[in-house]
Coordinates of N, CA and C in Angstrom, one line a residue:
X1 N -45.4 7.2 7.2 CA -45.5 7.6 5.7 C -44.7 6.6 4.9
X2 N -45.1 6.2 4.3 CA -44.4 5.1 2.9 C -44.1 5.7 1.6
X3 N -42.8 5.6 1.7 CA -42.0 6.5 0.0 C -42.8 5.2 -1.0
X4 N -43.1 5.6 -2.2 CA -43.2 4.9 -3.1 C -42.0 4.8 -4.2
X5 N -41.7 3.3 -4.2 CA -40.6 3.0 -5.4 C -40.9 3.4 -7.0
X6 N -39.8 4.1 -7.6 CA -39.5 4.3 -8.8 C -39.0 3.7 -9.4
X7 N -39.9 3.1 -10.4 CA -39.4 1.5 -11.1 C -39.6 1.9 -12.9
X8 N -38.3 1.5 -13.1 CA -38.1 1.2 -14.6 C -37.4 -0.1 -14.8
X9 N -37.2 -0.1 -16.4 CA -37.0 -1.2 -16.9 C -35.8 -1.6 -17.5
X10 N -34.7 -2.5 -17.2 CA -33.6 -2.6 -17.6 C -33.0 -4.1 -18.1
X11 N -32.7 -3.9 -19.5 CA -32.6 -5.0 -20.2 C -31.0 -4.9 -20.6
X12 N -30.1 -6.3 -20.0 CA -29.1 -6.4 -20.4 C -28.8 -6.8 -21.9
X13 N -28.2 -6.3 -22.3 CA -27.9 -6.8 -24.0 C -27.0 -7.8 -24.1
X14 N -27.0 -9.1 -24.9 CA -26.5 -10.1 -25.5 C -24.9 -10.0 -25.2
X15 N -24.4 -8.4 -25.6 CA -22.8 -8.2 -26.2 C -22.0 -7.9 -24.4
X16 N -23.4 -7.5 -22.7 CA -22.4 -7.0 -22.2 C -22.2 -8.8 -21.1
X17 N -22.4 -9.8 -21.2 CA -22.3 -11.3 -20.8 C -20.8 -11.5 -19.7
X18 N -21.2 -12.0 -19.1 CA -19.6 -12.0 -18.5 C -19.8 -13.9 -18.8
X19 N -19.8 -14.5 -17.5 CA -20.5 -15.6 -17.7 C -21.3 -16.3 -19.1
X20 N -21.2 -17.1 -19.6 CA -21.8 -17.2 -20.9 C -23.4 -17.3 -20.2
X21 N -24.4 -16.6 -20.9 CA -25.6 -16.4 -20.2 C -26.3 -15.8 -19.2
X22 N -25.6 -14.8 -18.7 CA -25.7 -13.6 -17.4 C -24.5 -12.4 -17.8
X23 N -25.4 -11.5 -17.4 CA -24.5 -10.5 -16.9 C -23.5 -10.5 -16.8
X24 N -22.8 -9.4 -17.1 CA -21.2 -8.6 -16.5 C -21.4 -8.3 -15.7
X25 N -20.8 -8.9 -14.2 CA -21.1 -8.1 -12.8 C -20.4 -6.8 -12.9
X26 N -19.7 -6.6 -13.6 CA -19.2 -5.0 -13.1 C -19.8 -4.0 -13.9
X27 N -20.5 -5.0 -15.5 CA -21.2 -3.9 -16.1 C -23.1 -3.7 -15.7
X28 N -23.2 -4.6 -14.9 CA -23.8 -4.3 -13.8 C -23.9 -3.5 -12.6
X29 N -22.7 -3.4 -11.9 CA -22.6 -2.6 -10.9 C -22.4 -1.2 -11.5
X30 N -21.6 -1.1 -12.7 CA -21.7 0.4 -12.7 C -22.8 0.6 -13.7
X31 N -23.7 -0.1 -13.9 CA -25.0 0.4 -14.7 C -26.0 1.1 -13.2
X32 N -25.9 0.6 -12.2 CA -26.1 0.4 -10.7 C -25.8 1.9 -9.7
X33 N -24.6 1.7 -10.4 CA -24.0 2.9 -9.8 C -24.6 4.1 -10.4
X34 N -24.7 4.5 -11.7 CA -25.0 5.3 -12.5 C -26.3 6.0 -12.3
X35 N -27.1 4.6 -11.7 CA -28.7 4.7 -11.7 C -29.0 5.8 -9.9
X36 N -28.1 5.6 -9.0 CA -27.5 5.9 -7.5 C -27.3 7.2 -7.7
X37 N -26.4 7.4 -8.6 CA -25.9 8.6 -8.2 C -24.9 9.3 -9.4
X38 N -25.0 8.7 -10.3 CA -23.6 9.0 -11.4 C -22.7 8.6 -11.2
X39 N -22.2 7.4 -10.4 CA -21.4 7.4 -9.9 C -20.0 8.2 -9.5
X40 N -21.1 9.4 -9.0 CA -19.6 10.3 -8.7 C -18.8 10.4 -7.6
X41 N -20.0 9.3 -6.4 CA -19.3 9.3 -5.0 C -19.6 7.9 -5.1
X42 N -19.3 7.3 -3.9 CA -18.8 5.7 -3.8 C -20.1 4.8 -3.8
X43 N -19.8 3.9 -4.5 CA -21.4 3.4 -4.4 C -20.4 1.6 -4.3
X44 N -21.6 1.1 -3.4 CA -21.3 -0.2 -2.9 C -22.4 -1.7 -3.9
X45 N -22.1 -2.4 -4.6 CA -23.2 -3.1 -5.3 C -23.0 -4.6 -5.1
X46 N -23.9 -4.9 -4.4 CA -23.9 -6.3 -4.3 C -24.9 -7.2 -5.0
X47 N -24.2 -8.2 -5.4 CA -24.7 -9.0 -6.2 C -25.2 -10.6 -5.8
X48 N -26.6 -10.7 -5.7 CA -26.9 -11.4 -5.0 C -27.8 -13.0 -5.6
X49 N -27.4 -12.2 -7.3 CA -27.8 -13.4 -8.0 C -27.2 -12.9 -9.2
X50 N -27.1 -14.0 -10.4 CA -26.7 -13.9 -11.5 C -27.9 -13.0 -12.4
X51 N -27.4 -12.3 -13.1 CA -28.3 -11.0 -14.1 C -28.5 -11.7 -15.1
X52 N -29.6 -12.0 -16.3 CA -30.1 -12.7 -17.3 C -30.0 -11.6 -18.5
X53 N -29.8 -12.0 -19.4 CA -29.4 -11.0 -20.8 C -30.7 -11.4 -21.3
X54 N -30.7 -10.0 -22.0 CA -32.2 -10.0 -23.3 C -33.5 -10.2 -22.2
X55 N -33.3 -9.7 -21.4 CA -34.8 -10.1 -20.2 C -35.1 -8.8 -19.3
X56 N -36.4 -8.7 -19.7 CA -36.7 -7.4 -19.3 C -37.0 -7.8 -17.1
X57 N -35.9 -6.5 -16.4 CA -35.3 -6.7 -15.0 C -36.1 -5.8 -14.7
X58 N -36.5 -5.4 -13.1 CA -37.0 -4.3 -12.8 C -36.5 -4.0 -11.6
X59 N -35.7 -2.3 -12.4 CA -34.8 -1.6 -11.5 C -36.1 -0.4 -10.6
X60 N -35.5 -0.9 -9.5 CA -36.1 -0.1 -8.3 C -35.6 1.2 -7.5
X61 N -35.9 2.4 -7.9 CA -35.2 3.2 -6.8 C -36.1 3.5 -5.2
X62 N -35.5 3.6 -4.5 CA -36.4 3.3 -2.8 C -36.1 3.8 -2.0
X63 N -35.9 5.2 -1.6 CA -35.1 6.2 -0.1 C -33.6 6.1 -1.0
X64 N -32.8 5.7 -0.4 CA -31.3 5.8 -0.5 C -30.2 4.3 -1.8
X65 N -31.4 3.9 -2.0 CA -30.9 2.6 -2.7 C -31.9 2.6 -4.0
X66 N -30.6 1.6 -4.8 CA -31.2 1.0 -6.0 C -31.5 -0.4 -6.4
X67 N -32.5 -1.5 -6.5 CA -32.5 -2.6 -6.2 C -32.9 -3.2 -7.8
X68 N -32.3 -4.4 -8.1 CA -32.8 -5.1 -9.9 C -33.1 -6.3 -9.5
X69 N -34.2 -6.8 -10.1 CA -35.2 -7.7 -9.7 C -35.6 -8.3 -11.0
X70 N -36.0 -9.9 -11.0 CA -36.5 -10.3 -11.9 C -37.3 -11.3 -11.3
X71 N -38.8 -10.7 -11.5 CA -40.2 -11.0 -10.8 C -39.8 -11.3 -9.6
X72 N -40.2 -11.7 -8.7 CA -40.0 -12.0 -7.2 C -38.4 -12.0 -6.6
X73 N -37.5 -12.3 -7.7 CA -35.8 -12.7 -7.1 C -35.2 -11.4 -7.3
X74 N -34.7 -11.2 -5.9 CA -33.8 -10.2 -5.7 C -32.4 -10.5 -6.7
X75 N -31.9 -9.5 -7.3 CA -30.9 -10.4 -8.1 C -29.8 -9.3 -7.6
X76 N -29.6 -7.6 -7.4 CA -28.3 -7.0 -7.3 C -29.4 -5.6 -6.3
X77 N -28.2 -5.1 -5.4 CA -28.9 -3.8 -4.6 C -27.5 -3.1 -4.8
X78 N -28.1 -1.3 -4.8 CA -26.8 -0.7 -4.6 C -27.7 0.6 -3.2
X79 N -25.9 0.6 -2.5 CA -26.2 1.8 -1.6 C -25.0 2.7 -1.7
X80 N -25.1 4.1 -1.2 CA -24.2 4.4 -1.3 C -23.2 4.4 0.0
X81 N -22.1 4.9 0.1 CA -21.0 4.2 1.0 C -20.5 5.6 1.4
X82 N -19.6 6.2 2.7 CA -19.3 7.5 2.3 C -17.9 7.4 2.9
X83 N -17.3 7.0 1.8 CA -15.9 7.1 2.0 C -15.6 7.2 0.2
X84 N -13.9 7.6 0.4 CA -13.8 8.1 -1.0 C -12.5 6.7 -1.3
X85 N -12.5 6.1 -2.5 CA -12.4 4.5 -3.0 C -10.6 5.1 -3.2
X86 N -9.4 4.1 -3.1 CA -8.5 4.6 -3.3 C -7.9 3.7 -4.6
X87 N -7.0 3.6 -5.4 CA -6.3 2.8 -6.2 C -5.0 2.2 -5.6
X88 N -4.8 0.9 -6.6 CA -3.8 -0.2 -5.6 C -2.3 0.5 -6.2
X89 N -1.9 1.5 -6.4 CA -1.3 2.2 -7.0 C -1.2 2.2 -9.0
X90 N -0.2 3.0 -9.2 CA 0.2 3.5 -10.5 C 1.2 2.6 -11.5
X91 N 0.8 2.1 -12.5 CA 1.8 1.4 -13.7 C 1.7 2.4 -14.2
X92 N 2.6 2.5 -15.1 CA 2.7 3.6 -16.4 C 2.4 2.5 -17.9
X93 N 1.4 3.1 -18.7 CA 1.2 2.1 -19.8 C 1.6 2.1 -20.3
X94 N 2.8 1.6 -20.5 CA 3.8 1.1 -21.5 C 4.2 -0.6 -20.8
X95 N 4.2 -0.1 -19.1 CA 4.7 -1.1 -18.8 C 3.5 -2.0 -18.2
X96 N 2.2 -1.4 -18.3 CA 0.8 -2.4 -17.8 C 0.5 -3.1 -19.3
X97 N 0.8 -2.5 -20.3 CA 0.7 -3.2 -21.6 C 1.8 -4.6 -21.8
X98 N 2.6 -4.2 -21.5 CA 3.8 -5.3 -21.1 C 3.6 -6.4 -20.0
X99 N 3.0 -6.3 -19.4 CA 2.3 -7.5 -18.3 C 1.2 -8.1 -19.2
X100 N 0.8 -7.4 -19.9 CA -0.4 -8.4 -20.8 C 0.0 -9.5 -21.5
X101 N 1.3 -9.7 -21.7 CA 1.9 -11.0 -22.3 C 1.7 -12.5 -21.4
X102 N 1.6 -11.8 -19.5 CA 1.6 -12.9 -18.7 C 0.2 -12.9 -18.5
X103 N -0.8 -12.8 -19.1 CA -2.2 -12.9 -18.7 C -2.6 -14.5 -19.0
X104 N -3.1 -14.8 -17.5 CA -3.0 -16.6 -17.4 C -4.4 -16.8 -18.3
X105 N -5.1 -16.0 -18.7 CA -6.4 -16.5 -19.7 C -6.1 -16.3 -21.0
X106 N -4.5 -16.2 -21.7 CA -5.0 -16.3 -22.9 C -4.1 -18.0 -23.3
X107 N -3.7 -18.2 -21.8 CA -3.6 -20.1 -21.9 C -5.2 -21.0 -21.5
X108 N -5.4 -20.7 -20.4 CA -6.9 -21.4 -20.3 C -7.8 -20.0 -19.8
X109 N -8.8 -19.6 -20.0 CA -9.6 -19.0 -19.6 C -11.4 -19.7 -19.3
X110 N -11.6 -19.4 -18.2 CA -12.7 -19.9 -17.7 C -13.8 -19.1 -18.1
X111 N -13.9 -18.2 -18.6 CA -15.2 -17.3 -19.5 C -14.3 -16.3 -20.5
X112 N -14.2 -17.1 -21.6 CA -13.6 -16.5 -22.3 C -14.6 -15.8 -23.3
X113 N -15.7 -15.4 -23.1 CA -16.6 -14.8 -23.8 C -16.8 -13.4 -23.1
X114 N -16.3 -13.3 -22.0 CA -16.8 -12.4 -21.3 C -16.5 -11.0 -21.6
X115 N -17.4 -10.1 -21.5 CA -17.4 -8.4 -22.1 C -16.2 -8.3 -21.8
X116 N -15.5 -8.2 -20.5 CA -14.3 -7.1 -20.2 C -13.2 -8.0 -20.5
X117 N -12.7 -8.9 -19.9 CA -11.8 -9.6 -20.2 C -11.3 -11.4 -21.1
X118 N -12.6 -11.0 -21.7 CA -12.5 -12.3 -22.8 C -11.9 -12.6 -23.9
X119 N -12.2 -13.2 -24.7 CA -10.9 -12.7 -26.0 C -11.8 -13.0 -27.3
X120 N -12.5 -11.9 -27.0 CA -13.4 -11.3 -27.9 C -12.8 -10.3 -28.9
X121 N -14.0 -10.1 -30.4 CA -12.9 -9.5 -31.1 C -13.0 -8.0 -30.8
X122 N -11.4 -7.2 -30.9 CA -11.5 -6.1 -30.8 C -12.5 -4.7 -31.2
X123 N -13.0 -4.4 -30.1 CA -14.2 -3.8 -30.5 C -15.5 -3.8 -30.1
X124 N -16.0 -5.5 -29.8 CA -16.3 -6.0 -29.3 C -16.8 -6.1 -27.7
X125 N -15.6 -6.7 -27.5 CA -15.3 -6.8 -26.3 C -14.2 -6.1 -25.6
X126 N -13.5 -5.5 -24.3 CA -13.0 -4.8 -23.4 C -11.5 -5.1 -23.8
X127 N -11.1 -6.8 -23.9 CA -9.9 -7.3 -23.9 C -8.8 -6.6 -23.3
X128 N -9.1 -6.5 -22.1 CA -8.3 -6.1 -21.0 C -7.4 -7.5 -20.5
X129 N -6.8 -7.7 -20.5 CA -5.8 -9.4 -20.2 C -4.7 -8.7 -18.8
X130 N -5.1 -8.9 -17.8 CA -4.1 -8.4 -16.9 C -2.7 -9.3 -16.5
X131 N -1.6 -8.5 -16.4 CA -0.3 -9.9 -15.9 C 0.3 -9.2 -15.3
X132 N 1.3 -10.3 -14.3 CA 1.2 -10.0 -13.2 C 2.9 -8.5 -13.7
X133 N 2.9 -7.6 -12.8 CA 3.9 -6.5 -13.1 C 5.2 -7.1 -12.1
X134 N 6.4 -6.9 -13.2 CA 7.8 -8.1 -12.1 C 7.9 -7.0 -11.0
X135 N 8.1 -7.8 -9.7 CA 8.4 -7.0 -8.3 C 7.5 -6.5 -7.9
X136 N 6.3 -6.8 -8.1 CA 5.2 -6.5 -7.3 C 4.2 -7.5 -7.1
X137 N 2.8 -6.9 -6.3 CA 2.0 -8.1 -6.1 C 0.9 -7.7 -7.0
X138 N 1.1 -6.5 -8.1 CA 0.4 -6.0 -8.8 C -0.2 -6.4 -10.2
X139 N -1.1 -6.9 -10.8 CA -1.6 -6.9 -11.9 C -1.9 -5.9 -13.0
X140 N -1.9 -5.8 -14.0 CA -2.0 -4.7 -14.8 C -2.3 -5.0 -16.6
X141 N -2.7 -4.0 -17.1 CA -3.8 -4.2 -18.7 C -3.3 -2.8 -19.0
X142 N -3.1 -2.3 -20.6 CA -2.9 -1.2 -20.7 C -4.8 -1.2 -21.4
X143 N -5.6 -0.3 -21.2 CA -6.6 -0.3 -21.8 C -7.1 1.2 -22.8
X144 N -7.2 0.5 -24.3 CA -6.7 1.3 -25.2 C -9.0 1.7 -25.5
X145 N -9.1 2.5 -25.0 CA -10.5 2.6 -25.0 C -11.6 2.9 -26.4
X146 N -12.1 1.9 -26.9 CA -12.7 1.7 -27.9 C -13.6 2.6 -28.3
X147 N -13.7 3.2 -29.5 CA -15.4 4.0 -29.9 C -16.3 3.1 -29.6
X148 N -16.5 2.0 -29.7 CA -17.7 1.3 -29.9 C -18.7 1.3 -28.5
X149 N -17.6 1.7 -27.6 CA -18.2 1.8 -26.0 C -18.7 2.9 -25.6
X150 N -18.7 3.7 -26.8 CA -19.1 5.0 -26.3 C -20.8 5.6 -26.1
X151 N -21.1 6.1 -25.7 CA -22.7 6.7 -25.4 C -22.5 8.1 -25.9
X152 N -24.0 8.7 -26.0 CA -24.1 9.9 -26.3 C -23.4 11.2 -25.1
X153 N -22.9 10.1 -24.0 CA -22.3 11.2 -23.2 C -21.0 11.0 -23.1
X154 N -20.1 9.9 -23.9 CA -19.2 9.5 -23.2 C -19.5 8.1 -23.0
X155 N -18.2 7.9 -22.4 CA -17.7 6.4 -21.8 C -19.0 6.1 -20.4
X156 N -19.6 5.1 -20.5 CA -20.5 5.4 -19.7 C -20.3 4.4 -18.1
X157 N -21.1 4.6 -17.0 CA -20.1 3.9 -15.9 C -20.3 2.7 -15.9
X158 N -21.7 2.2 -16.4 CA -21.2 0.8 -16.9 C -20.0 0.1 -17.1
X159 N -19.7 0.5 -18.6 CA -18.1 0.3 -19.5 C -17.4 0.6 -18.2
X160 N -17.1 1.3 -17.0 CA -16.2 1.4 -16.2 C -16.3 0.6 -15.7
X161 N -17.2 0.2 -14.9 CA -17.7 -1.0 -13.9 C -17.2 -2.1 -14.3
X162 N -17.2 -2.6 -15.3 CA -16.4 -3.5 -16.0 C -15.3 -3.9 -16.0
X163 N -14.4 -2.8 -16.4 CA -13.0 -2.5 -16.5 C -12.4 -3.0 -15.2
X164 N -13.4 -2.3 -13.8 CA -12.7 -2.4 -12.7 C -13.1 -3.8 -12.4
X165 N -13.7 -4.4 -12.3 CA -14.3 -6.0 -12.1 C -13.5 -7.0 -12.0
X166 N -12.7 -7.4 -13.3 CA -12.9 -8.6 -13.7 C -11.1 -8.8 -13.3
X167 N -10.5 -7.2 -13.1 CA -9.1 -7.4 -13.2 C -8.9 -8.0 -11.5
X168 N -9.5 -7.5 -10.9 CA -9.6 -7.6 -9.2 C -9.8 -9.5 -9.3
X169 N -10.3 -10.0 -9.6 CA -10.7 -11.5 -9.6 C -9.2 -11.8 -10.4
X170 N -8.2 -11.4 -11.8 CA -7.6 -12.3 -12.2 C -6.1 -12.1 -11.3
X171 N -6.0 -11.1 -10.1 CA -5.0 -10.5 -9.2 C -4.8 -12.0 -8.4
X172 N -5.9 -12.3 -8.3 CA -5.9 -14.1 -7.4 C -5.8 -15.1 -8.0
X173 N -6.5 -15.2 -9.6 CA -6.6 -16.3 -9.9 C -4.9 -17.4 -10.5
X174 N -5.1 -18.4 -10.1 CA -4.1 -19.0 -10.4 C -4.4 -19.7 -12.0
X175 N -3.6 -20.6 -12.3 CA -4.2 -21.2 -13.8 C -5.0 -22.5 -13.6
X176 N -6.2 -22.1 -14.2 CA -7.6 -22.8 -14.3 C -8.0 -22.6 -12.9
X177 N -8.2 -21.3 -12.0 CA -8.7 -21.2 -10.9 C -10.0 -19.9 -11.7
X178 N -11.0 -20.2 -11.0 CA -12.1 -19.1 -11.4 C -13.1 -18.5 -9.8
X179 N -14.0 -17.9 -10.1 CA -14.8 -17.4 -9.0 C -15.5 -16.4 -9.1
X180 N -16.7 -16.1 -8.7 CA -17.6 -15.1 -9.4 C -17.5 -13.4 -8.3
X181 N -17.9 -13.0 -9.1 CA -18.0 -11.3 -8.3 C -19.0 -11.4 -7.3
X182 N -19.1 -11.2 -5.9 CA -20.0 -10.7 -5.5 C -20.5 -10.0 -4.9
X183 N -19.4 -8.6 -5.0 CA -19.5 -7.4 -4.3 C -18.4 -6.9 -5.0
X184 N -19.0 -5.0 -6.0 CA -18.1 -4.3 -5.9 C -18.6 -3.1 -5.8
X185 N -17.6 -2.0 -5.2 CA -17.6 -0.8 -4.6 C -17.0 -0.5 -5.7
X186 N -17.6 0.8 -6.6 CA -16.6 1.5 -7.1 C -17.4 2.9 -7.2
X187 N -16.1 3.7 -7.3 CA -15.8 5.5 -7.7 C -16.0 5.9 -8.7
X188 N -16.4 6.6 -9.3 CA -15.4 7.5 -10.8 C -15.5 8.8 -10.0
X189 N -13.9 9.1 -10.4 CA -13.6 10.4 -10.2 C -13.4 11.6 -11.3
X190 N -12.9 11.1 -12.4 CA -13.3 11.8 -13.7 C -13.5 10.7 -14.8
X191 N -14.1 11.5 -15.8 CA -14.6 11.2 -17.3 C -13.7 10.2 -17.7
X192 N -13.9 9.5 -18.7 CA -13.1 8.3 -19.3 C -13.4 8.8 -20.7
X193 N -12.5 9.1 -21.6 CA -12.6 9.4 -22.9 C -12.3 8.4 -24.8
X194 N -13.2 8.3 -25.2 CA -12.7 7.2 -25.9 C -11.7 7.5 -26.8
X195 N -11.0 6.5 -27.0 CA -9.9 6.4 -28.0 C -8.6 6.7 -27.1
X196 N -9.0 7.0 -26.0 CA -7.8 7.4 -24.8 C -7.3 5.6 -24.5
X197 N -5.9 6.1 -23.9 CA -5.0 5.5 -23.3 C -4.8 4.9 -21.6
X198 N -5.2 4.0 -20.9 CA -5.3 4.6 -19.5 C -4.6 3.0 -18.9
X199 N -3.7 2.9 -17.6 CA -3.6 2.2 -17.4 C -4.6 1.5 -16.1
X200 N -5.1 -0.2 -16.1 CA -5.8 -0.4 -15.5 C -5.4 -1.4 -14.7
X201 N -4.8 -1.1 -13.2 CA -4.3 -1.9 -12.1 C -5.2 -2.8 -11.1
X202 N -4.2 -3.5 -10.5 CA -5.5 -4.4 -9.7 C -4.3 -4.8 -8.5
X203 N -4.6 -5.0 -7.2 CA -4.0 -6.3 -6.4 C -4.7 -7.0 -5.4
X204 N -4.5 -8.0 -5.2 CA -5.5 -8.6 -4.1 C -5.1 -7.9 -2.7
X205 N -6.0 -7.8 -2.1 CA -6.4 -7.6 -0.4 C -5.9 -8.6 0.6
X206 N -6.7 -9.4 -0.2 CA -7.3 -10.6 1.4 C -7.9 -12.0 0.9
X207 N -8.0 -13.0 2.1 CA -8.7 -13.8 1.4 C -9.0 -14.6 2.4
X208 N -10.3 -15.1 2.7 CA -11.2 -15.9 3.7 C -11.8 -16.8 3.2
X209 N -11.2 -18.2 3.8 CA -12.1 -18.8 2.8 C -11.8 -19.4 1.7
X210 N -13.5 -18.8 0.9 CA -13.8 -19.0 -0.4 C -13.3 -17.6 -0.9
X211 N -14.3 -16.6 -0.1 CA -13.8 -15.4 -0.5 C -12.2 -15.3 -0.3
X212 N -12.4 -14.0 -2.0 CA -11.4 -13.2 -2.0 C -11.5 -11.7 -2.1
X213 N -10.8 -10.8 -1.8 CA -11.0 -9.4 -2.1 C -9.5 -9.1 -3.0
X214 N -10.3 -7.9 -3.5 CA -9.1 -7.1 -4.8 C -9.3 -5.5 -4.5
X215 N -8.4 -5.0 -5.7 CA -8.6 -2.9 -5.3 C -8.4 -3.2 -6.7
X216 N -9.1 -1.8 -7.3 CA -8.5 -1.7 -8.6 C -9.1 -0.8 -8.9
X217 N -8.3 0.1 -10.0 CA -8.5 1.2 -10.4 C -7.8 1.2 -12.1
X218 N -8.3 2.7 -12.5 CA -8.2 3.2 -13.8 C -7.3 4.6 -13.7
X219 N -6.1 4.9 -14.2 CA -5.3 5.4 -14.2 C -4.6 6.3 -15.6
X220 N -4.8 7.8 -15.6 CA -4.5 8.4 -16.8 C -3.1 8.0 -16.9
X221 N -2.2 8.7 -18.1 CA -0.8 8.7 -18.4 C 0.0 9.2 -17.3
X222 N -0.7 10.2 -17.1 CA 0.3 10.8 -15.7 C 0.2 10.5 -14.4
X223 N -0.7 9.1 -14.3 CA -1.3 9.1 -13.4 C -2.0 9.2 -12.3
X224 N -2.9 10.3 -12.7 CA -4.2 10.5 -12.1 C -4.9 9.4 -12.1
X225 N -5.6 9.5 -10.9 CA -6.7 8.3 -10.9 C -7.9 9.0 -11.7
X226 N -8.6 7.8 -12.0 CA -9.9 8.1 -13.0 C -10.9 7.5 -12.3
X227 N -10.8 6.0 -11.6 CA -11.5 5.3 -11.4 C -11.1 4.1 -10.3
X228 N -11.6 3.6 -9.2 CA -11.2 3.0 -8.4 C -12.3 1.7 -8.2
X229 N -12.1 0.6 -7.7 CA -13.1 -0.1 -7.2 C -12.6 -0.6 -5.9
X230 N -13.3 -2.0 -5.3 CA -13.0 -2.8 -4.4 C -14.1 -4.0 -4.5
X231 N -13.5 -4.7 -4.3 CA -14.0 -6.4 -4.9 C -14.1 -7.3 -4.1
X232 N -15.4 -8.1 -4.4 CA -15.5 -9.5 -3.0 C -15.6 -10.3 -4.4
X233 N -14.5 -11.0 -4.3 CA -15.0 -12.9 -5.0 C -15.3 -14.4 -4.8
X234 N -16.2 -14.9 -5.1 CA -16.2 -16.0 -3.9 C -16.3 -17.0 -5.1
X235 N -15.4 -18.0 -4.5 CA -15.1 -19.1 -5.9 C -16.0 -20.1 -4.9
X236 N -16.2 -21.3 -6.2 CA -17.3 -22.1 -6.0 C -16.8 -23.4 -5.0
X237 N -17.8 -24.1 -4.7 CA -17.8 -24.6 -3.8 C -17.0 -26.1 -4.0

């Protein structure tokens, strides 16, 4: 017997760009995630080609997976994973806002256009700038969460997917070093509310290679976790 795929249509918008010209891998993966499962349990998204803005994709659901496609090229799959995603520990935001002074992209940045951490104008864009926290191997962004990100439900897992993304890649990057997403696993464990306060951590794993891996997560005041990911980056050749 042959399941038949459930296919709609998903068009990236202009404003979510990571890359000048493609997608936000992370606001791709949790667009991915969302489409999976809500992202309420762990969902794994791999990205297997760059996402094109303003172009109509075709998202596939198929047994246990979600696959986006643009005509014949596989471009991103998600599955789900069954394990529960942890965070690289807790800043308190006073002091993840305080690391934003050492954020090496607001000397050179390599996609400074980009949705989550570009230096876009407020509102706009995510402007999450992570730096490094003293005495640790920890990165950190206080993220002051915008109305403009909001949906008719909320903060949606997109806008998370994002958040958790881009900080995991700046945990490695050195100055003028770059490298693209090409795997992230992420969680939400609760709601993200706009106009809220949350701190947003990151630290590297590991690193093979080209590849790198990161953790990163989203963190209330008290810190509760909100949101977790796990990151593959593979810088270019």
């Amino acid at each position: 017997m042959t399941t038949a795929a459930l296919q709609t249509v998903l068009t990236v918008p202009e404003r979510f760009r990571g890359p000048v010209g493609v997608a936000n891998g992370g606001w791709i993966a949790g667009t991915m995630a969302e489409a999976l499962n809500g992202g309420r349990s762990a969902v794994e998204v791999t990205l297997h080609a760059p996402s094109p803005l303003e172009t109509e994709l075709r998202l596939e659901h198929l047994a246990n997976s979600v696959s986006l496609s643009h005509g014949d090229q596989l471009l991103v799959e998600a599955i789900p994973v069954a394990e529960d995603l942890e965070g690289p520990g807790f800043v308190p935001f006073n002091d993840a806002a305080k690391a934003e002074a050492g954020f090496l992209g607001l000397q050179v940045h390599p996609f400074a256009e980009c949705f989550a951490c570009g230096l876009r104008e407020p509102g706009d864009g995510l402007r999450i700038f992570p730096g490094r926290v003293e005495g640790t191997d920890l990165v950190a962004a206080g993220w002051r969460v915008p109305f403009t990100v909001t949906g008719d439900d909320g903060v949606p897992a997109s806008i998370v997917g994002a958040v958790l993304d881009c900080i995991t890649g700046w945990a490695h990057f050195g100055p003028g070093e770059t490298a693209l997403l090409g795997r992230l696993a992420l969680q939400i464990h609760r709601p993200v509310f706009p106009g809220g306060r949350y701190s947003v951590v990151a630290r590297p794993t590991g690193r093979d290679g080209r590849k790198m891996y990161g953790q990163s997560a989203i963190y209330e005041a008290d810190g509760t976790l909100v949101a977790a990911g796990r990151a593959t980056w593979i810088a270019p050749r």
